Coordinates of C-alpha atoms in Angstrom, one line a residue:
X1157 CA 104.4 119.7 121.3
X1158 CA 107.8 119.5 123.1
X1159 CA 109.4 121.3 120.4
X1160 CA 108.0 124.2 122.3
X1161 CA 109.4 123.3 125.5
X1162 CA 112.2 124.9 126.8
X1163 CA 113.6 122.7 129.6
X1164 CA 116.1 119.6 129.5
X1165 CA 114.2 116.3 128.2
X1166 CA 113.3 114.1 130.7
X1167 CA 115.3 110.8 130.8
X1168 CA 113.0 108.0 130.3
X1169 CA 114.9 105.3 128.7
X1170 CA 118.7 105.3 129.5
X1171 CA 122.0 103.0 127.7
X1172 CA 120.5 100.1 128.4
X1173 CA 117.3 100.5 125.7
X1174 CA 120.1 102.0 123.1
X1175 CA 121.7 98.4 123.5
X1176 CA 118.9 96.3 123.3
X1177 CA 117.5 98.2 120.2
X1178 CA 120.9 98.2 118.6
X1179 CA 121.3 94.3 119.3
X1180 CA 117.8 93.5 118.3
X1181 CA 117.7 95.3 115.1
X1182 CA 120.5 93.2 113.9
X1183 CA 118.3 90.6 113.9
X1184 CA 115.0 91.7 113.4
X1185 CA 114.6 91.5 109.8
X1186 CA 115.3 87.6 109.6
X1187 CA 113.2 87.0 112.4
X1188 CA 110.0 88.7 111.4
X1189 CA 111.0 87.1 107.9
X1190 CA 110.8 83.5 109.3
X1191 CA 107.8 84.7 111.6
X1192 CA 105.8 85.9 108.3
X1193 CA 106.3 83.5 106.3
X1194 CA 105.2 80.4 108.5
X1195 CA 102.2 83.3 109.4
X1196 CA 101.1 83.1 105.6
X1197 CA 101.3 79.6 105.5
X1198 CA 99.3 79.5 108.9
X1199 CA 96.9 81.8 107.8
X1200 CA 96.0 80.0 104.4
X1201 CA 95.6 76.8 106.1
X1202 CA 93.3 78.5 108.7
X1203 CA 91.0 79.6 105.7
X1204 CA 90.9 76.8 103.9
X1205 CA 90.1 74.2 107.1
X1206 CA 87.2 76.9 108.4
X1207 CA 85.4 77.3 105.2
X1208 CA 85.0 74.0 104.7
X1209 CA 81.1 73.1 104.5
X1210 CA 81.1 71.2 107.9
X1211 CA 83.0 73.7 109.4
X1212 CA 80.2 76.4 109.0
X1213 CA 79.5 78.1 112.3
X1214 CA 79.4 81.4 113.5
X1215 CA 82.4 80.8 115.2
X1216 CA 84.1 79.6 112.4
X1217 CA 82.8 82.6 110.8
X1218 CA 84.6 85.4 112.7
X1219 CA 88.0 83.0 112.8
X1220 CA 88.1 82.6 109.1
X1221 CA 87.8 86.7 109.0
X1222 CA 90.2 87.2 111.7
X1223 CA 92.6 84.9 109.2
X1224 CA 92.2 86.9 106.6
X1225 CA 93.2 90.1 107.5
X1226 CA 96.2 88.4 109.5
X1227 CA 97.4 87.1 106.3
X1228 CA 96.9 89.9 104.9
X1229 CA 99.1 91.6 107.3
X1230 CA 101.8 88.8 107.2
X1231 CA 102.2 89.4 103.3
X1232 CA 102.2 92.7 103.4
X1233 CA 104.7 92.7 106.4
X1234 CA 107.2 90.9 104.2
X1235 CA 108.5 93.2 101.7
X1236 CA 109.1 95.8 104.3
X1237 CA 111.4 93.6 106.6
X1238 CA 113.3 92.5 103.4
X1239 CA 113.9 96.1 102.1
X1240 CA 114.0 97.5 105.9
X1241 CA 116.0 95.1 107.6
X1242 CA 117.5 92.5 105.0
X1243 CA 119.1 95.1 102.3
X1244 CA 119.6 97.8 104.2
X1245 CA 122.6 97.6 104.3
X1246 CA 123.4 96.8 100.4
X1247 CA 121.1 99.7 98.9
X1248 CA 122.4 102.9 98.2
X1249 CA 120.8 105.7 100.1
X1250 CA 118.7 107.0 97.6
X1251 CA 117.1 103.6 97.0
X1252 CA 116.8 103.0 100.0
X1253 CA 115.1 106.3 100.8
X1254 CA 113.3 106.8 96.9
X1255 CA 109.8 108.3 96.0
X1256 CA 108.5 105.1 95.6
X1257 CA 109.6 103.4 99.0
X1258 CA 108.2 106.4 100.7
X1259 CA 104.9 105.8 99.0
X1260 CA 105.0 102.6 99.8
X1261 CA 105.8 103.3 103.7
X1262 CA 103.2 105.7 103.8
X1263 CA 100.5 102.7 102.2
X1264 CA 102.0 100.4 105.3
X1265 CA 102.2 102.5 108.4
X1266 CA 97.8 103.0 107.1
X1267 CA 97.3 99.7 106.2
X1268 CA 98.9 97.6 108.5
X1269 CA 97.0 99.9 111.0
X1270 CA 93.7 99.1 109.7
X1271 CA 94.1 95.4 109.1
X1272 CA 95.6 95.2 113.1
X1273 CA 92.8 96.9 114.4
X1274 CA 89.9 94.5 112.3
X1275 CA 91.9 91.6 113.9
X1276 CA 91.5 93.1 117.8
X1277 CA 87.8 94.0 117.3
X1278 CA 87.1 90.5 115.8
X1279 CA 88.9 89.1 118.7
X1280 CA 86.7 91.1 120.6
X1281 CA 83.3 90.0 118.6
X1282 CA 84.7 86.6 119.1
X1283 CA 85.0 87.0 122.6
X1284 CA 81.2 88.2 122.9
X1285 CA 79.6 85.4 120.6
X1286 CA 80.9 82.8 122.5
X1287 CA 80.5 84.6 126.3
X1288 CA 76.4 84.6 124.7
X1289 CA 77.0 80.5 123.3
X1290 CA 78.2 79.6 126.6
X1291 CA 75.8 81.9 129.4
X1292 CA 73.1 82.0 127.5
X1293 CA 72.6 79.3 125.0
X1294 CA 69.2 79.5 124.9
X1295 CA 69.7 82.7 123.2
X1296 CA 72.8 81.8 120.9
X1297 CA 70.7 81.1 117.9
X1298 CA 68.9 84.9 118.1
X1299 CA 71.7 86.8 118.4
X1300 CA 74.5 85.2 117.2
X1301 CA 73.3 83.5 113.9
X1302 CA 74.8 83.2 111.1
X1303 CA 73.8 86.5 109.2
X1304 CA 74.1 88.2 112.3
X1305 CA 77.9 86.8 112.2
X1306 CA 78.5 88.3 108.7
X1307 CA 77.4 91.3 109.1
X1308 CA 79.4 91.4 111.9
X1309 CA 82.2 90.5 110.3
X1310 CA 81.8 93.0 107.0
X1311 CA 80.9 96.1 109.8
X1312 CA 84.2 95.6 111.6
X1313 CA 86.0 95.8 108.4
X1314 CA 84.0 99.2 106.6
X1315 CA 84.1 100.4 110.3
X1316 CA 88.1 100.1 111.2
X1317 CA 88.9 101.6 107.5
X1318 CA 86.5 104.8 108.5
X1319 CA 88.0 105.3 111.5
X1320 CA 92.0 104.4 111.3
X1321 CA 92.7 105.8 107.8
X1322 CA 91.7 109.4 107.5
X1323 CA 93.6 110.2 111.3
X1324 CA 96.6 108.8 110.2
X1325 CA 96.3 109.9 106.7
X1326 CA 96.0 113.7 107.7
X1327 CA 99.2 113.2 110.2
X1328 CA 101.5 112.1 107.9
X1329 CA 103.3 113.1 104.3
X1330 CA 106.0 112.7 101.6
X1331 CA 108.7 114.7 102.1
X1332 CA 112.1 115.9 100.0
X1333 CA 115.7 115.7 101.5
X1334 CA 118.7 116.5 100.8
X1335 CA 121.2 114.1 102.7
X1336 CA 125.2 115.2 102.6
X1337 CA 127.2 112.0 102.8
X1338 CA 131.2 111.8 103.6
X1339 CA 133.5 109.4 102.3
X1340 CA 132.3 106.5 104.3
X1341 CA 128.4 107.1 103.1
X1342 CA 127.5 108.3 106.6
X1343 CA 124.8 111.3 106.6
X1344 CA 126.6 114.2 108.2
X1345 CA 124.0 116.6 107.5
X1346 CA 120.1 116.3 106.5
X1347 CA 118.4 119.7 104.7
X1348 CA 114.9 119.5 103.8
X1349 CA 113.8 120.5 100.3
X1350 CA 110.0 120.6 101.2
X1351 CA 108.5 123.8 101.1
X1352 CA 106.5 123.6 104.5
X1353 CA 109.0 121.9 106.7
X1354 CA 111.8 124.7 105.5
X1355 CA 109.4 127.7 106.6
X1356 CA 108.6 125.2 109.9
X1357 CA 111.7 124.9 111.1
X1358 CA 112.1 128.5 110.3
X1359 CA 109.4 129.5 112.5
X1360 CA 111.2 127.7 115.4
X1361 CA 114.5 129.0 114.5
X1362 CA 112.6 132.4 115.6
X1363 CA 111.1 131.0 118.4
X1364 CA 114.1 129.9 120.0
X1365 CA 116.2 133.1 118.8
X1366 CA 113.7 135.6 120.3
X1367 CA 113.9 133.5 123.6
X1368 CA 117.4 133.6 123.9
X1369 CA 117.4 137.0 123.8
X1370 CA 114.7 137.8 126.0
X1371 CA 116.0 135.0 128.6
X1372 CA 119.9 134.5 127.3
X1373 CA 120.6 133.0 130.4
X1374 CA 118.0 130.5 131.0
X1375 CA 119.1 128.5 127.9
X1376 CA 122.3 126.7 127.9
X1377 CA 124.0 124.6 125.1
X1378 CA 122.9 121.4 126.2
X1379 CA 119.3 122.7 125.8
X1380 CA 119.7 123.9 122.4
X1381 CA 121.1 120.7 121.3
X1382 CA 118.0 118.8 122.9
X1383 CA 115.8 121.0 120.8
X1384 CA 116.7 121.0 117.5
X1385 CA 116.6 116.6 118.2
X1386 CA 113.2 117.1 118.9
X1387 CA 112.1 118.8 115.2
X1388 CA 114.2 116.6 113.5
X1389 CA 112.5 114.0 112.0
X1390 CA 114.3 110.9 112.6
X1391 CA 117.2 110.0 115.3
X1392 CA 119.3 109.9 112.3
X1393 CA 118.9 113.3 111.1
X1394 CA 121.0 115.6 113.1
X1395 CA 121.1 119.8 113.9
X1396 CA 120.7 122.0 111.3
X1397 CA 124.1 122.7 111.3
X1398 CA 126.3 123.2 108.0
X1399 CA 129.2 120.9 108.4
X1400 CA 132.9 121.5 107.0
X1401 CA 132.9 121.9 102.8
X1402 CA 135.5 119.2 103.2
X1403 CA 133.5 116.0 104.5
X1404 CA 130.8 116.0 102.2
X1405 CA 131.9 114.1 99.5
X1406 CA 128.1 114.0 97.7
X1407 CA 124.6 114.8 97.7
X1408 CA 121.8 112.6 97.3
X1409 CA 117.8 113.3 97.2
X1410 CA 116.2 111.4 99.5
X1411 CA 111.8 111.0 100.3
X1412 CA 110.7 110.2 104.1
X1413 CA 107.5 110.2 105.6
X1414 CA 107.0 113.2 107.8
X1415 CA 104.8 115.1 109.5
X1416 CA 101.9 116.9 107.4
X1417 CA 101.9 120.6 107.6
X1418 CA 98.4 119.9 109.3
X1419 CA 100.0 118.2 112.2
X1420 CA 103.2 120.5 112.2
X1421 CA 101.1 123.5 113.1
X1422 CA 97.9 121.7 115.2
X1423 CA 99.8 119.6 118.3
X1424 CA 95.9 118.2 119.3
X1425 CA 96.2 116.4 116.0
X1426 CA 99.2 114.2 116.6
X1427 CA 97.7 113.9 120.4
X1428 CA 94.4 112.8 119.3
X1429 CA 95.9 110.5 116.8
X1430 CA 98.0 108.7 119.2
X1431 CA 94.8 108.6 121.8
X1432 CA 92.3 106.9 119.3
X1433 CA 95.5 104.4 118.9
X1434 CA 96.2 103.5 122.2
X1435 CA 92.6 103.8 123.7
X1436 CA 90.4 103.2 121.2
X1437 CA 92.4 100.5 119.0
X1438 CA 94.0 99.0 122.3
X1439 CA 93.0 100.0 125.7
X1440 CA 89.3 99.6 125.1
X1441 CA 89.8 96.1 123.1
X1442 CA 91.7 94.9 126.2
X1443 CA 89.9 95.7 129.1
X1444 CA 86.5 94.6 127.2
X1445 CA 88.4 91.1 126.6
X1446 CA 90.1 91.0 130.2
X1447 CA 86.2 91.4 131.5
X1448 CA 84.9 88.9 128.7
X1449 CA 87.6 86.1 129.6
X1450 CA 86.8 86.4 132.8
X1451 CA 83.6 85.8 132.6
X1452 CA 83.9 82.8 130.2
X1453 CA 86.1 81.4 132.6
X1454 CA 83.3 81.8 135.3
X1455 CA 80.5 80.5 132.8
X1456 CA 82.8 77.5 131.7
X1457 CA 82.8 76.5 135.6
X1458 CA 79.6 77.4 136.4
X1459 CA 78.8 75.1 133.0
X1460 CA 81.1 72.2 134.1
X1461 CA 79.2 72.0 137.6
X1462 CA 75.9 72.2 136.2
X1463 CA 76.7 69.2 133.8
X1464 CA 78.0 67.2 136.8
X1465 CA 75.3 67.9 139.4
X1466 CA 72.7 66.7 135.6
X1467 CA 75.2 63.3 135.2
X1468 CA 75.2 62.3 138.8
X1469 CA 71.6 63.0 140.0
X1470 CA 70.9 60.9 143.1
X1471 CA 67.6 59.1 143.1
X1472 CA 64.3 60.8 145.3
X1473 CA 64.0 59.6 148.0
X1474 CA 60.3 57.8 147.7
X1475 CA 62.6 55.2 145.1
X1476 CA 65.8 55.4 146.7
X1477 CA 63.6 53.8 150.0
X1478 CA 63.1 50.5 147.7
X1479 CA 65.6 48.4 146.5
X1480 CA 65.6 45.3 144.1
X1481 CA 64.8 42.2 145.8
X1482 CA 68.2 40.4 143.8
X1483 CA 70.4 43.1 146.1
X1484 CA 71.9 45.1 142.9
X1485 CA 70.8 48.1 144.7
X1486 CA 69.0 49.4 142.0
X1487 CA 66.2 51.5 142.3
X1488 CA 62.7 50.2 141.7
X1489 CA 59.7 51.8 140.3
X1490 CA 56.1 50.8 139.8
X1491 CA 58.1 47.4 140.9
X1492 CA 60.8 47.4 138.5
X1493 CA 64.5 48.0 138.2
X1494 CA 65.3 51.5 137.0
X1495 CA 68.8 52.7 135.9
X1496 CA 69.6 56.3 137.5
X1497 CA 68.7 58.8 135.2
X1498 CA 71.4 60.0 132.5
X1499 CA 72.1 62.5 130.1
X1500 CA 71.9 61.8 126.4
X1501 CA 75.6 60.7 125.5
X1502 CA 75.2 62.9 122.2
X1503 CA 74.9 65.7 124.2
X1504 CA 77.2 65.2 126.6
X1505 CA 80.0 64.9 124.4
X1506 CA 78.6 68.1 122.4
X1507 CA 78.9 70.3 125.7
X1508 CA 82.3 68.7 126.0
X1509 CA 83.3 70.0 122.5
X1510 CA 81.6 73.4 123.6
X1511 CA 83.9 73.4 126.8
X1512 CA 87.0 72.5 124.6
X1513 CA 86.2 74.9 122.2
X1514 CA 85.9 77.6 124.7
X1515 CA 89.0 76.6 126.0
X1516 CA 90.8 77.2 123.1
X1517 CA 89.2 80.4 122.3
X1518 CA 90.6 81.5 125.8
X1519 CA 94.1 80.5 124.7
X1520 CA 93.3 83.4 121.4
X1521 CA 92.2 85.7 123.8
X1522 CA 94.8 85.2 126.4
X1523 CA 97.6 85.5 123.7
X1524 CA 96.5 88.5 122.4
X1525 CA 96.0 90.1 125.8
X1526 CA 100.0 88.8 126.4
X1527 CA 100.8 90.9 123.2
X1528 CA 98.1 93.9 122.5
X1529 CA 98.1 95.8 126.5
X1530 CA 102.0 96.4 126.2
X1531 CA 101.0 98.3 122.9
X1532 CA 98.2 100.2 124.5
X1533 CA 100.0 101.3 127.5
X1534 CA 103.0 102.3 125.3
X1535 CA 101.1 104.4 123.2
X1536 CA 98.7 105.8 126.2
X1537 CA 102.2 107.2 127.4
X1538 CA 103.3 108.4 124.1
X1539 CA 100.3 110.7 124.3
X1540 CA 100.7 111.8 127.6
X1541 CA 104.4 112.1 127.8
X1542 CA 105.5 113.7 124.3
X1543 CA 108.6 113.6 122.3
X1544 CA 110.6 112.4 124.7
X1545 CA 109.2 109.6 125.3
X1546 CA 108.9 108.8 121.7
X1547 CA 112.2 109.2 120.8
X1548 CA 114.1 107.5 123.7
X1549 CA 111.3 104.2 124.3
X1550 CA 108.9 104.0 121.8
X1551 CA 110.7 104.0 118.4
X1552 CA 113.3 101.6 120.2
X1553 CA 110.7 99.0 121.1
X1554 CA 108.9 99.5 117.9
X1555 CA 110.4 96.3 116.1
X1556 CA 109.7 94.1 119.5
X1557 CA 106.1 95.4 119.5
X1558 CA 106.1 94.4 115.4
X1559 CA 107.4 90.8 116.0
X1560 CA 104.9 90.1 119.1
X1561 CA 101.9 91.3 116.7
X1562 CA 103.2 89.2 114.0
X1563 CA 103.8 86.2 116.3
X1564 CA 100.1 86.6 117.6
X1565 CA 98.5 87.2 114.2
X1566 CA 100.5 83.2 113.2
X1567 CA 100.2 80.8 116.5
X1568 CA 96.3 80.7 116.0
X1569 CA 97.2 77.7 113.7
X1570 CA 98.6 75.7 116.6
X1571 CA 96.1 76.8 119.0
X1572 CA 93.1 75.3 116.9
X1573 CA 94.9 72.0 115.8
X1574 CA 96.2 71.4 119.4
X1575 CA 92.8 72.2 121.1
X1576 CA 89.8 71.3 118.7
X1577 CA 89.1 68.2 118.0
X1578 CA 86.7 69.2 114.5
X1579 CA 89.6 71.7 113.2
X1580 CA 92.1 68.1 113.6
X1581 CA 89.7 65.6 112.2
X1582 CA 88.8 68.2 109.0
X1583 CA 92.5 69.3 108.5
X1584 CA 93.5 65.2 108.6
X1585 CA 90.8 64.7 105.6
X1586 CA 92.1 67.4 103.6
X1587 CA 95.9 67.5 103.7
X1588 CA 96.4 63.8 105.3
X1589 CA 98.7 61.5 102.5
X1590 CA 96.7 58.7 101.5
X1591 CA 100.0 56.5 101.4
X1592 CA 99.5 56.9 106.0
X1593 CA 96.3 55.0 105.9
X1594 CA 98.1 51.6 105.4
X1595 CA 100.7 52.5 108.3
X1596 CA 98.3 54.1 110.6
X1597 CA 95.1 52.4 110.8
X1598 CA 93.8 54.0 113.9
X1599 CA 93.8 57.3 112.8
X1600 CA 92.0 56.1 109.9
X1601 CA 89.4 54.9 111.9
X1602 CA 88.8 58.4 113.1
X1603 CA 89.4 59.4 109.8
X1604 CA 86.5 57.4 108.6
X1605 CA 84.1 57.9 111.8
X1606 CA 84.4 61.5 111.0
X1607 CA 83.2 61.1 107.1
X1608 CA 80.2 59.7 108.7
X1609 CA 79.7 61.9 111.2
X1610 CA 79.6 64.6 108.7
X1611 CA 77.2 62.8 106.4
X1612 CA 74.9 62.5 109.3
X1613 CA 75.6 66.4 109.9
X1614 CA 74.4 67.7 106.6
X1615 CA 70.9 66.7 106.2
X1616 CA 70.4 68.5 109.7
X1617 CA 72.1 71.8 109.0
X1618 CA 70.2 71.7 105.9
X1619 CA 66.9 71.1 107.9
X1620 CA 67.8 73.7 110.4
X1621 CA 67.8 76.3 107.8
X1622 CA 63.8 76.1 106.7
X1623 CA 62.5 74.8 109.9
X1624 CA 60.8 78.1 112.0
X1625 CA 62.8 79.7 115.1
X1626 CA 59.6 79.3 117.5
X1627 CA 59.7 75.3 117.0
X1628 CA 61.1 74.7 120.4
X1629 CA 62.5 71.4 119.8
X1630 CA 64.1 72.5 116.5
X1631 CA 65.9 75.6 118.5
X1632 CA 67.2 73.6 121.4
X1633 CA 68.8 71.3 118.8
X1634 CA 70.4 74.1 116.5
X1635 CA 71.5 75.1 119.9
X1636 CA 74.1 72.6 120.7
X1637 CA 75.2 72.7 117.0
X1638 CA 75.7 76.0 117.1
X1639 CA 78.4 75.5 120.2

């Protein structure tokens, strides 16, 4: 804990954070208000397009529950940047800081936690069920089917709970305060009411006056200023210093969410916390999704050049010897014109769909690569660095790290409509207006080759399901449906 260190603070961020914070916060609340409210709307979409009967896939699966627990984020985000941000200014202190608010601060700094941490790990499962679909189809149907996916899905949910709630749980509590306001409403002095923070900071009040007067000189003013920052709990709550009886004008009870006793009094706590957050939640996620994308990226290739060596097969050379008497060059066997041999165009334009899919899928991972490392590396040095480092960086690029989440948990939406072809054609059928069909006729024509494309769909996902996994023809066909 640095509130046990006895040298200057190290400067890590200077001014220049200070400003951006300060301009950025002005803004902030409107921003994430806007960003969370086209999320939701996103999000609901998402779940209602994916769940749809032809849209059944595995896939499909682990994006409908990565939309859920992102619109679950987005709502929950909203009532906190409206009280936060939006009214802060217009509340009085003590609604702004009441029982209830803390309660509910304490409810979103746990679940917002948890409901971030399903979303990385699904990215992640996402990541692996489609590196399997594309490098080893043949084995896509085993390990990835569709009661594999769910209980996926439903472990990654019961799992990130377990694990993210009880740490920062045990970390945190509701705490009484006593703010002194002057005439303006400005706090001038902050006095905790809370039994276990009062004997806290009295502990360290003997700390630091038994070592100033074993070492008086090795402690100057600018030290002692440094340290009593440190315990406070907020930037805004200054030195437990009594100010003059003539600027407080009045007293107000205020509830903030502090330190537990627990992790007042165990420093491995807060550094373990803060190491399962940036190395288990985001470290670990990233690097296993910088290794997966990779690897897509090689199998998508590796795929592309297989299917073009399979589409442009050059004839042997016993046929390619003998050509049709009429000079058409064609190839002749048993005396005969043959055409060169060609792929099914079914399944050519299902591995297509399977490449475009996988594209888009990259674009997720990408994005939340773009967003998620910064988070991890920020919090890998929170550990390592201490209160110093908290204070001056990380609570300053808090918001910034919030609206990059939120953006990332909202732009799937665009991602799936501008890349997949299926998520288009079943989001036209649902939400298109009829009163379009008269003024756009071609997209109507896709509109209606779609319809029966999906009645031609049904009968075989229904045959799939009671037809056995060792039928070989059966599996390579659920294969490519599957992708």
């Amino acid at each position: 804990m640095s509130s046990g260190n006895n040298e200057t603070a190290p400067l890590y961020c200077g001014s220049g954070m200070d400003n951006f914070h300060t301009s950025y916060k002005n803004m902030h609340g409107y921003v994430s208000l806007v960003v969370c409210i086209l999320g939701t709307i996103a999000n609901t979409l998402n779940i209602i397009v994916l769940t749809r009967k032809e849209m059944r896939s595995p896939t499909n699966a682990i994006l409908t529950g990565l939309a859920v627990a992102d619109l679950a984020v987005m709502l929950e985000y909203i009532p906190y940047t409206i009280h936060d941000f939006i009214l802060t200014d217009s509340l009085p202190r003590e609604q702004k800081l009441s029982y209830g608010w803390a309660c509910f601060i304490n409810f979103h700094s746990i679940f917002a936690q948890v409901l971030h941490t399903i979303s990385i790990w699904l990215t992640v499962t996402l990541a692996v069920w489609r590196y399997i679909a594309v490098g080893y189809p043949q084995k896509n149907r085993v390990w990835c089917g569709m009661r594999t996916t769910i209980i996926t899905i439903f472990t990654a949910y019961v799992v990130c709970v377990l694990v993210v709630s009880p740490s920062l749980y045990l970390i945190t509590a509701i705490t009484e305060w006593m703010d002194q306001l002057d005439a303006m409403g400005k706090v001038i002095n902050s006095i905790p009411l809370t039994q276990y923070v009062i004997d806290y900071r009295n502990e360290l009040m003997s700390v630091k006056v038994a070592a100033l007067n074993a070492t008086p000189q090795s402690l100057n003013l600018t030290e002692t200023l440094w340290f009593n920052a440190t315990v406070a709990p907020t930037n805004s709550t200054p030195a437990p210093v009594a100010p003059p009886a003539s600027l407080v004008v009045r007293n107000v009870t205020v509830y903030r969410l502090y330190h537990s006793d627990l992790a007042l009094h165990n420093a491995s706590l807060q550094n373990a916390t803060f190491l399962i957050y940036s190395v288990v939640i985001k470290l670990i996620p990233c690097i296993a999704l910088t290794i997966l994308s990779v690897r897509l990226i090689l199998a998508l290739l590796e795929a592309k050049q297989r299917r073009k060596k399979l589409t442009s097969k050059p004839p042997t050379p016993a046929v390619a010897s003998t050509t049709n008497g009429n000079g058409s060059g064609k190839p002749l066997v048993n005396g005969k014109s043959a055409e060169r041999p060609r792929k099914n165009s079914k399944l050519l334009e299902k591995e297509k769909q399977t490449d475009r899919t996988t594209r888009m899928l990259l674009a997720v991972l990408l994005l939340f690569l773009i967003t998620e490392f910064p988070q991890g590396i920020m919090g890998l040095m929170n550990a390592l660095l201490g209160d110093a480092f908290f204070l001056q960086c990380y609570l300053r690029l808090s918001d910034l790290m919030d609206i990059l989440a939120l953006i990332n948990s909202s732009i799937n939406f665009i991602l799936y409509c501008s890349m997949s072809k299926q998520f288009r054609t079943t989001f036209t059928l649902l939400f298109r207006p009829k009163f379009l069909d008269n003024w756009l006729p071609v997209a109507q024509d896709e509109v209606a080759a779609s319809r029966a494309e999906r009645s031609a769909v049904a009968p075989a996902l229904q045959q799939r399901q009671i037809v056995t996994a060792g039928a070989t023809t059966t599996t390579n066909t659920t294969q490519v449906t599957n992708l």
